[in-house]
mmCIF file of C-alpha atoms in Angstrom:
data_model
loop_
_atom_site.group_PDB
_atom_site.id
_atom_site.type_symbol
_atom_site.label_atom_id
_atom_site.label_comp_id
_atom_site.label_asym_id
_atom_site.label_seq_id
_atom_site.Cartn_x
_atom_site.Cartn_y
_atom_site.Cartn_z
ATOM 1 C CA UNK A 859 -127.301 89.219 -34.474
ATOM 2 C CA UNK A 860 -128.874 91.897 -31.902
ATOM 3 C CA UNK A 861 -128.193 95.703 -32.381
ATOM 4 C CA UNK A 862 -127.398 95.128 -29.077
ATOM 5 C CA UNK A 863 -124.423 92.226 -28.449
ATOM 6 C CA UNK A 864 -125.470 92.356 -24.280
ATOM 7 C CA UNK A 865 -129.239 92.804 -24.354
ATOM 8 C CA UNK A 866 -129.393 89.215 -24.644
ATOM 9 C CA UNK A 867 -127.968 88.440 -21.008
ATOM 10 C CA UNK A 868 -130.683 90.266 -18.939
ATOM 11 C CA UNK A 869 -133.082 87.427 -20.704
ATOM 12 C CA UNK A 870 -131.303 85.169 -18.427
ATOM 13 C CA UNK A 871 -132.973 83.372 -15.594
ATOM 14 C CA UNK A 872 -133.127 85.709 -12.955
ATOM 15 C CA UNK A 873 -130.292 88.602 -14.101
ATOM 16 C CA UNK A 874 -133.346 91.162 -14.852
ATOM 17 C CA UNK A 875 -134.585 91.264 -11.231
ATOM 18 C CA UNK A 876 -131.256 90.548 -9.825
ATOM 19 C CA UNK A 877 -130.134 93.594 -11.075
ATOM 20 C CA UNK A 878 -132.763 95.761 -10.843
ATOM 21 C CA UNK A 879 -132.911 94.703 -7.050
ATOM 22 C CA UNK A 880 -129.390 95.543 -6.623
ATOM 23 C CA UNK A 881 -129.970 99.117 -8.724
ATOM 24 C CA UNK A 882 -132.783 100.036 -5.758
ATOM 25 C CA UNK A 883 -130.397 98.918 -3.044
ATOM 26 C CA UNK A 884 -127.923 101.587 -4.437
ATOM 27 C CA UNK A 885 -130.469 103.852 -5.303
ATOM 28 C CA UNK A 886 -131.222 103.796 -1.574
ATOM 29 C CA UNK A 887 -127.748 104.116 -0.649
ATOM 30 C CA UNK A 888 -126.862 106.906 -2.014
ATOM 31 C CA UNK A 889 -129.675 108.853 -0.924
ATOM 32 C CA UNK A 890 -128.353 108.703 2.771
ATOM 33 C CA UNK A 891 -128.372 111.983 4.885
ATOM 34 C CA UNK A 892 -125.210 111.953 5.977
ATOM 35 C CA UNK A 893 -123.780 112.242 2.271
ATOM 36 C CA UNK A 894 -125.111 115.754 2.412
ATOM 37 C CA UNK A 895 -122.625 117.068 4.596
ATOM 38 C CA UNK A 896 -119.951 114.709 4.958
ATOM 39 C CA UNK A 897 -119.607 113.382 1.175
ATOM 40 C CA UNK A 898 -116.046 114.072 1.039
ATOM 41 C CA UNK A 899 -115.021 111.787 4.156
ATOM 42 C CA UNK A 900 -117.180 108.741 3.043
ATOM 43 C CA UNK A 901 -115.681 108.871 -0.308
ATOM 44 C CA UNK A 902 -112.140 108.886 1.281
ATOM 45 C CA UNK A 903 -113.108 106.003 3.306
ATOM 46 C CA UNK A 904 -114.535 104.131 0.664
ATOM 47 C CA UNK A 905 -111.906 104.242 -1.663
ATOM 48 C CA UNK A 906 -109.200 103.116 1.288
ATOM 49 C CA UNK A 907 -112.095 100.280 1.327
ATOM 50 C CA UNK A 908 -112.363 99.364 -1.794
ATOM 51 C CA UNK A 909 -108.643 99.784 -2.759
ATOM 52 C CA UNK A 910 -107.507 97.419 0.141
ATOM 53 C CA UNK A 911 -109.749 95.188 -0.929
ATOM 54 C CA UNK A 912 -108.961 94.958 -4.405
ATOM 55 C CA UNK A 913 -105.990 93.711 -3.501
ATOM 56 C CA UNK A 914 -106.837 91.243 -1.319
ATOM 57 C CA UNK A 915 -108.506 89.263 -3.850
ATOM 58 C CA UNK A 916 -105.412 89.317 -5.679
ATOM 59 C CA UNK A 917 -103.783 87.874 -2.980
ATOM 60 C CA UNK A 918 -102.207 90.852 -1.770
ATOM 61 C CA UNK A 919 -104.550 90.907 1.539
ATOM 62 C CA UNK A 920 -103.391 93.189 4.458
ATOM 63 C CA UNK A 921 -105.206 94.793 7.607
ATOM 64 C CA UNK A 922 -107.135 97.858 7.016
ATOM 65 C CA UNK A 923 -106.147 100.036 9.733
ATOM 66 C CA UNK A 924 -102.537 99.315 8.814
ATOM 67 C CA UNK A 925 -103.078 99.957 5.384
ATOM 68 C CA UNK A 926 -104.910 103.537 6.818
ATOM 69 C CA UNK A 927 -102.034 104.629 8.901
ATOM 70 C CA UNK A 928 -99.367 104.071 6.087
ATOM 71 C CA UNK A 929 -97.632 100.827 7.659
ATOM 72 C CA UNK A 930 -98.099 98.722 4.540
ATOM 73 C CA UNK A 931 -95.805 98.847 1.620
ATOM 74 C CA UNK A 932 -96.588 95.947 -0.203
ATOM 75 C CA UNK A 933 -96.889 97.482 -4.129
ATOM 76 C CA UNK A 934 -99.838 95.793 -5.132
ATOM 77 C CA UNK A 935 -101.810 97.610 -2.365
ATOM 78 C CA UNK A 936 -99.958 100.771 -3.002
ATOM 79 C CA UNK A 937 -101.231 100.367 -6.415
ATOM 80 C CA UNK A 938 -105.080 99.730 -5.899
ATOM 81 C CA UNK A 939 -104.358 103.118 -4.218
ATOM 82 C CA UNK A 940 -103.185 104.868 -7.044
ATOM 83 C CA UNK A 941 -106.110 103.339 -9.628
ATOM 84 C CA UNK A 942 -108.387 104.368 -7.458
ATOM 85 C CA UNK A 943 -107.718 107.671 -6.478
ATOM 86 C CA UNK A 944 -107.023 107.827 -10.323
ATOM 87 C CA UNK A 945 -110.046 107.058 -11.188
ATOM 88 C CA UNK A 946 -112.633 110.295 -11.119
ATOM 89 C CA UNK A 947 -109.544 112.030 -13.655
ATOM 90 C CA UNK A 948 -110.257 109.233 -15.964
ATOM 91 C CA UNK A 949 -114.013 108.964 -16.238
ATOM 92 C CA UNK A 950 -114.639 111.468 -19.385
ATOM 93 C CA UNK A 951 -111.127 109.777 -20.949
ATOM 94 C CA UNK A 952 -112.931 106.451 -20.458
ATOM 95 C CA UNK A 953 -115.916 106.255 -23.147
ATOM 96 C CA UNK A 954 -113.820 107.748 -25.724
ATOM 97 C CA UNK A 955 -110.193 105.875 -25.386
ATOM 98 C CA UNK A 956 -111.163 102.787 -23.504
ATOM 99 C CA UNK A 957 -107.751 100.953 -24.481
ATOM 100 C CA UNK A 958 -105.675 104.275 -23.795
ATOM 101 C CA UNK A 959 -107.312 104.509 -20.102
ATOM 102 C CA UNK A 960 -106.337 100.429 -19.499
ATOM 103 C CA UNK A 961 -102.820 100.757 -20.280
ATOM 104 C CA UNK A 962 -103.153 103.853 -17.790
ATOM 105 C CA UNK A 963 -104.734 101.555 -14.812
ATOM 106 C CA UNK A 964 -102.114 99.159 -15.549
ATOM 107 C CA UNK A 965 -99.469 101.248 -15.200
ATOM 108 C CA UNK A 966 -100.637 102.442 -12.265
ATOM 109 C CA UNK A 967 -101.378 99.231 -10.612
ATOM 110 C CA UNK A 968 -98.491 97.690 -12.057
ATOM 111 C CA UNK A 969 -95.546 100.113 -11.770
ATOM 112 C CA UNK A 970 -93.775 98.758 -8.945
ATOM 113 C CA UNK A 971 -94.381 95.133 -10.000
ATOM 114 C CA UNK A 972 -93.184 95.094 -13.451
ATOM 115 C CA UNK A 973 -90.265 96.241 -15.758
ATOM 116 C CA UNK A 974 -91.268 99.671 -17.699
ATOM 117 C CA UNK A 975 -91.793 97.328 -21.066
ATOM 118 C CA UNK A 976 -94.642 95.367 -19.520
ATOM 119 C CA UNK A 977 -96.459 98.304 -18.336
ATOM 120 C CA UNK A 978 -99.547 98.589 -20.337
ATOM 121 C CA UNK A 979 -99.121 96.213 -22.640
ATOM 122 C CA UNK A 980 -100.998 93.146 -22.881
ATOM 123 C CA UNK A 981 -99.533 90.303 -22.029
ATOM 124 C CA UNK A 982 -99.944 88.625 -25.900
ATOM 125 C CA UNK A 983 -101.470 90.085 -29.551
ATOM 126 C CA UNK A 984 -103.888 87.342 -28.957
ATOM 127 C CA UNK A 985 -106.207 89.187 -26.335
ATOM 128 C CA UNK A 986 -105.964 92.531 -28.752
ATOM 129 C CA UNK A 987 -109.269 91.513 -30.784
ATOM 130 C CA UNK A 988 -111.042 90.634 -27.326
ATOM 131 C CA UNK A 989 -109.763 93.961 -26.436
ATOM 132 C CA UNK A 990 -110.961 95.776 -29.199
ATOM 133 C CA UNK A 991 -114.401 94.167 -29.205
ATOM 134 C CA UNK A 992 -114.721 95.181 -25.421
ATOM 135 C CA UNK A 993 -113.616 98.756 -25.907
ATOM 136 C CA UNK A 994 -116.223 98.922 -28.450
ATOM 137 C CA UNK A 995 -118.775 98.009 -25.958
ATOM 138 C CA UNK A 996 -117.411 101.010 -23.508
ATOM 139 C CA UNK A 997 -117.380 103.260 -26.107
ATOM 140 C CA UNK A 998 -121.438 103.220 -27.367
ATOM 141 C CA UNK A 999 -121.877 100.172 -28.142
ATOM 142 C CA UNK A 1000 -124.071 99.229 -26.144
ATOM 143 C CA UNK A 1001 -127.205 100.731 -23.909
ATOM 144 C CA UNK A 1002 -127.946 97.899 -21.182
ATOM 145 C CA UNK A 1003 -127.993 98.971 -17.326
ATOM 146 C CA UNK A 1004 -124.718 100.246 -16.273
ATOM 147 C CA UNK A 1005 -124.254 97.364 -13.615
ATOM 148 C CA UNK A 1006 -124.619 94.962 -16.459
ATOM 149 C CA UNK A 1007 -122.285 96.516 -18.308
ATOM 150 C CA UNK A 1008 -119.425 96.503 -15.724
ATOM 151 C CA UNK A 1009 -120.362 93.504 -15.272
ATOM 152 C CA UNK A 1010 -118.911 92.341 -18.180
ATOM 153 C CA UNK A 1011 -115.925 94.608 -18.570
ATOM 154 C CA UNK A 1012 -114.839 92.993 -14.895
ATOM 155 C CA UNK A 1013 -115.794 89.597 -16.257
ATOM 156 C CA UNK A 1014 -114.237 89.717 -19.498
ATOM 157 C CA UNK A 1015 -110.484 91.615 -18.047
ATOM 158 C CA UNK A 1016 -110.241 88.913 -15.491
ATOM 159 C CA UNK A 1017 -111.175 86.112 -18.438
ATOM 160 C CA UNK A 1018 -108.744 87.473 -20.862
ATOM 161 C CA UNK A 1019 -105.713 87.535 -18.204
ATOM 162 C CA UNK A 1020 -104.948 90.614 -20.879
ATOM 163 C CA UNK A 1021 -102.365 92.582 -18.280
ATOM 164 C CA UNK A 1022 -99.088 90.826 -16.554
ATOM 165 C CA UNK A 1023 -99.057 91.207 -12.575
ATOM 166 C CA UNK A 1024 -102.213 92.394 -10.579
ATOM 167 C CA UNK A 1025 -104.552 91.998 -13.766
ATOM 168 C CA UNK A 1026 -107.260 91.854 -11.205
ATOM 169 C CA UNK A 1027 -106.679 95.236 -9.914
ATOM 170 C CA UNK A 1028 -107.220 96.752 -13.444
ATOM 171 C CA UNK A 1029 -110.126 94.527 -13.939
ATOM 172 C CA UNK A 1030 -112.086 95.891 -10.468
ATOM 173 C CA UNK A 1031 -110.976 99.402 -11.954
ATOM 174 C CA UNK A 1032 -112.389 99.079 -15.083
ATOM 175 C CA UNK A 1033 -115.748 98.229 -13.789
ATOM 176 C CA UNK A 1034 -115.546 101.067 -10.998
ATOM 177 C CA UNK A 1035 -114.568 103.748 -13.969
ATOM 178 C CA UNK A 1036 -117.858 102.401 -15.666
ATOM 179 C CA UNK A 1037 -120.039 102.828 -12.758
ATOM 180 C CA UNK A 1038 -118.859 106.304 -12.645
ATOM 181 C CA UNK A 1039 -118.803 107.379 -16.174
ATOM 182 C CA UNK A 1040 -122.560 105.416 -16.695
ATOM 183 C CA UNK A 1041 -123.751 107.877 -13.817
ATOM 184 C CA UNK A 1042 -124.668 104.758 -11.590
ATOM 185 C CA UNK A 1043 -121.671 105.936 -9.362
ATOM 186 C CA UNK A 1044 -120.365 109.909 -10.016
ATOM 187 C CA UNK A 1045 -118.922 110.333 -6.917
ATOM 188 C CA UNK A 1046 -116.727 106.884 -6.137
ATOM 189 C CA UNK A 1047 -119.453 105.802 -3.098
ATOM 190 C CA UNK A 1048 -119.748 102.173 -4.049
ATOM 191 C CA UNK A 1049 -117.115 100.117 -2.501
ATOM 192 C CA UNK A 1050 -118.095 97.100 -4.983
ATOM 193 C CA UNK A 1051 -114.591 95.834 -4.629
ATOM 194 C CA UNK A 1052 -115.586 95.137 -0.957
ATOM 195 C CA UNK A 1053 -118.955 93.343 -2.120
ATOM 196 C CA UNK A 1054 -116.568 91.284 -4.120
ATOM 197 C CA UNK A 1055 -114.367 90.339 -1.233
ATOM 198 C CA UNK A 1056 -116.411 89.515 1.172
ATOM 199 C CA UNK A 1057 -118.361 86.726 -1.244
ATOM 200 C CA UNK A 1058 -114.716 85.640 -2.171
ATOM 201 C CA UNK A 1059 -115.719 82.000 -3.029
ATOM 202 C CA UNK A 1060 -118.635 82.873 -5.207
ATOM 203 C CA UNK A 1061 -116.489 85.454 -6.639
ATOM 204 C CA UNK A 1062 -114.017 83.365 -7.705
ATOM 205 C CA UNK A 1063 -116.162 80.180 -9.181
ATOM 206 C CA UNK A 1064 -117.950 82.474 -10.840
ATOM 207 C CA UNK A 1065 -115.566 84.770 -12.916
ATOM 208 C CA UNK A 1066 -114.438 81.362 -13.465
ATOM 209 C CA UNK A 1067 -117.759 80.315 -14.704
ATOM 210 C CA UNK A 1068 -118.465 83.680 -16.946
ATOM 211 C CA UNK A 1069 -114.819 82.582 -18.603
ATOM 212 C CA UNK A 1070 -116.573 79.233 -20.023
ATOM 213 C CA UNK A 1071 -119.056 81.665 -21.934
ATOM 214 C CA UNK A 1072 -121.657 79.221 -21.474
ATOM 215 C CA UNK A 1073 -125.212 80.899 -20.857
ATOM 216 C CA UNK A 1074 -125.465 79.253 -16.814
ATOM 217 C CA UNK A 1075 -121.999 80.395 -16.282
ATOM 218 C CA UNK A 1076 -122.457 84.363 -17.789
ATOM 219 C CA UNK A 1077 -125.888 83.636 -15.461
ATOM 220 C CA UNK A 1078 -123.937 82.838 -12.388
ATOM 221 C CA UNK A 1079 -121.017 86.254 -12.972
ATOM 222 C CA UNK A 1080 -123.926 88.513 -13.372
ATOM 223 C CA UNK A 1081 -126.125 87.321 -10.058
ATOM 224 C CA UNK A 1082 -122.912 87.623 -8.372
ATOM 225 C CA UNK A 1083 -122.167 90.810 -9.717
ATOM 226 C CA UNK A 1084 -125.938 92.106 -8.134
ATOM 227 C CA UNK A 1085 -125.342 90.444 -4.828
ATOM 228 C CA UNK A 1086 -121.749 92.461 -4.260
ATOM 229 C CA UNK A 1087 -123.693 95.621 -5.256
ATOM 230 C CA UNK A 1088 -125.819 94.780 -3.007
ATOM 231 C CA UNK A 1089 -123.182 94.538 -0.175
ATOM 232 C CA UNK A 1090 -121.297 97.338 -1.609
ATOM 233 C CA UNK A 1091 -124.433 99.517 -0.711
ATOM 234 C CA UNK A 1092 -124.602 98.131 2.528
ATOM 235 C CA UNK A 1093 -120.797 99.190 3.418
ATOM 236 C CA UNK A 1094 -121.985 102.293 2.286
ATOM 237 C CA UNK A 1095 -124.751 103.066 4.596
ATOM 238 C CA UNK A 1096 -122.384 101.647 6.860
ATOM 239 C CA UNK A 1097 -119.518 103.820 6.738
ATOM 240 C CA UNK A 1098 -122.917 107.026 6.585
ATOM 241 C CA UNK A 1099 -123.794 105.821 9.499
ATOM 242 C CA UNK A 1100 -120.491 106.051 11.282
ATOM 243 C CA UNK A 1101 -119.854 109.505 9.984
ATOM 244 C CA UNK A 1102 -123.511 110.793 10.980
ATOM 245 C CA UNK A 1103 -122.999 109.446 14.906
#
């Protein structure tokens, strides 16, 4: 067995340069002018983003501006809100208490969805070894690129179906809190949740794909995965480019 359980996957066909691509498209990104003096705004705007999208692909899928001016009260939308703005509080709590921070997201996303004994819990004691193995992973255990590696803590949450109700919202979470504690992300910018959205389709087949465990299907998750950070940095120049004009 590798010293490293994930090195393995950027030996697949085309992950490597898919990421790395994807790495220099955010690179880019985040170097835009306009973050120097209006940071705080595009932050706020991306997480409204990235939070109304979340729950859209949970099915939960409502109209931006409404969303922005408070008209909304669905409670899965209201809690992608919460995660996210949760979410910069929880980065140093992340890499040492993994499984402590997921019941947190779940609660959060959850709370006006559930009964107070489902909230974070998992669903069964048979995802609690998956669990384990994948807090592991957050906490050290391995030293891949940080996409990769929320990669497969997004990939692996949705698999597992470990959390009752919006699942999905803790999954997206998860992966955004690793982008930010693994430095690829400190300050919230990357509205990969959007990315996600707007390949919907692909998204879907392929978390569906990555749940086989099969080498193609892992393949298939992880190029997806680049080509949403890819759009992700897009939205972000995007929304830079709005608050420069």
């Amino acid at each position: 067995m590798p010293s490293d359980p994930l090195a393995p996957l950027l030996d697949l066909a085309d992950v490597r340069p898919a990421l790395d691509q994807a790495r220099a498209a955010v690179d880019a990104a985040m170097r835009h002018r306009a973050l120097r003096r209006s940071g705080g705004p595009v932050a706020a705007e991306v997480a409204l983003r990235t939070s109304v999208a979340s729950a859209a692909l949970d099915t939960h899928g409502f109209d931006l501006e409404g969303v922005r001016a408070g008209v909304v009260t669905d409670p899965v939308v209201h809690g992608a809100l919460r995660v996210t703005a949760a979410l910069d509080g929880l980065t140093g709590t992340w890499p040492k208490a993994p499984r402590q921070v997921l019941a947190k997201l779940h609660t959060l996303a959850a709370r006006d969805v559930l009964g107070p004994g489902e909230l974070g819990r998992p669903v069964a004691a048979g995802v609690v070894p998956r669990l384990d193995a994948l807090a592991a992973l957050v906490a050290g255990g391995t030293s891949v690129p940080v996409l990769l590696q929320a990669a497969v803590v997004h990939g692996e949450l949705l698999a597992l179906k470990a959390f009752a109700g919006p699942n999905g919202v803790v999954a997206r979470a998860a992966a955004r809190l690793t982008l930010l504690a693994g430095g690829l992300d400190p300050r919230g910018l990357l509205a990969m949740d959007v990315g996600h959205r707007s390949r919907e389709p692909e998204y879907v087949g392929s978390a569906g794909a990555f749940a086989t465990g099969t080498p193609d299907g892992i393949r298939s998750w992880l190029r997806h995965y680049a080509a949403a950070a890819e759009r992700a940095a897009e939205e972000l120049v995007e929304i830079c480019e709005k608050a420069a004009a």
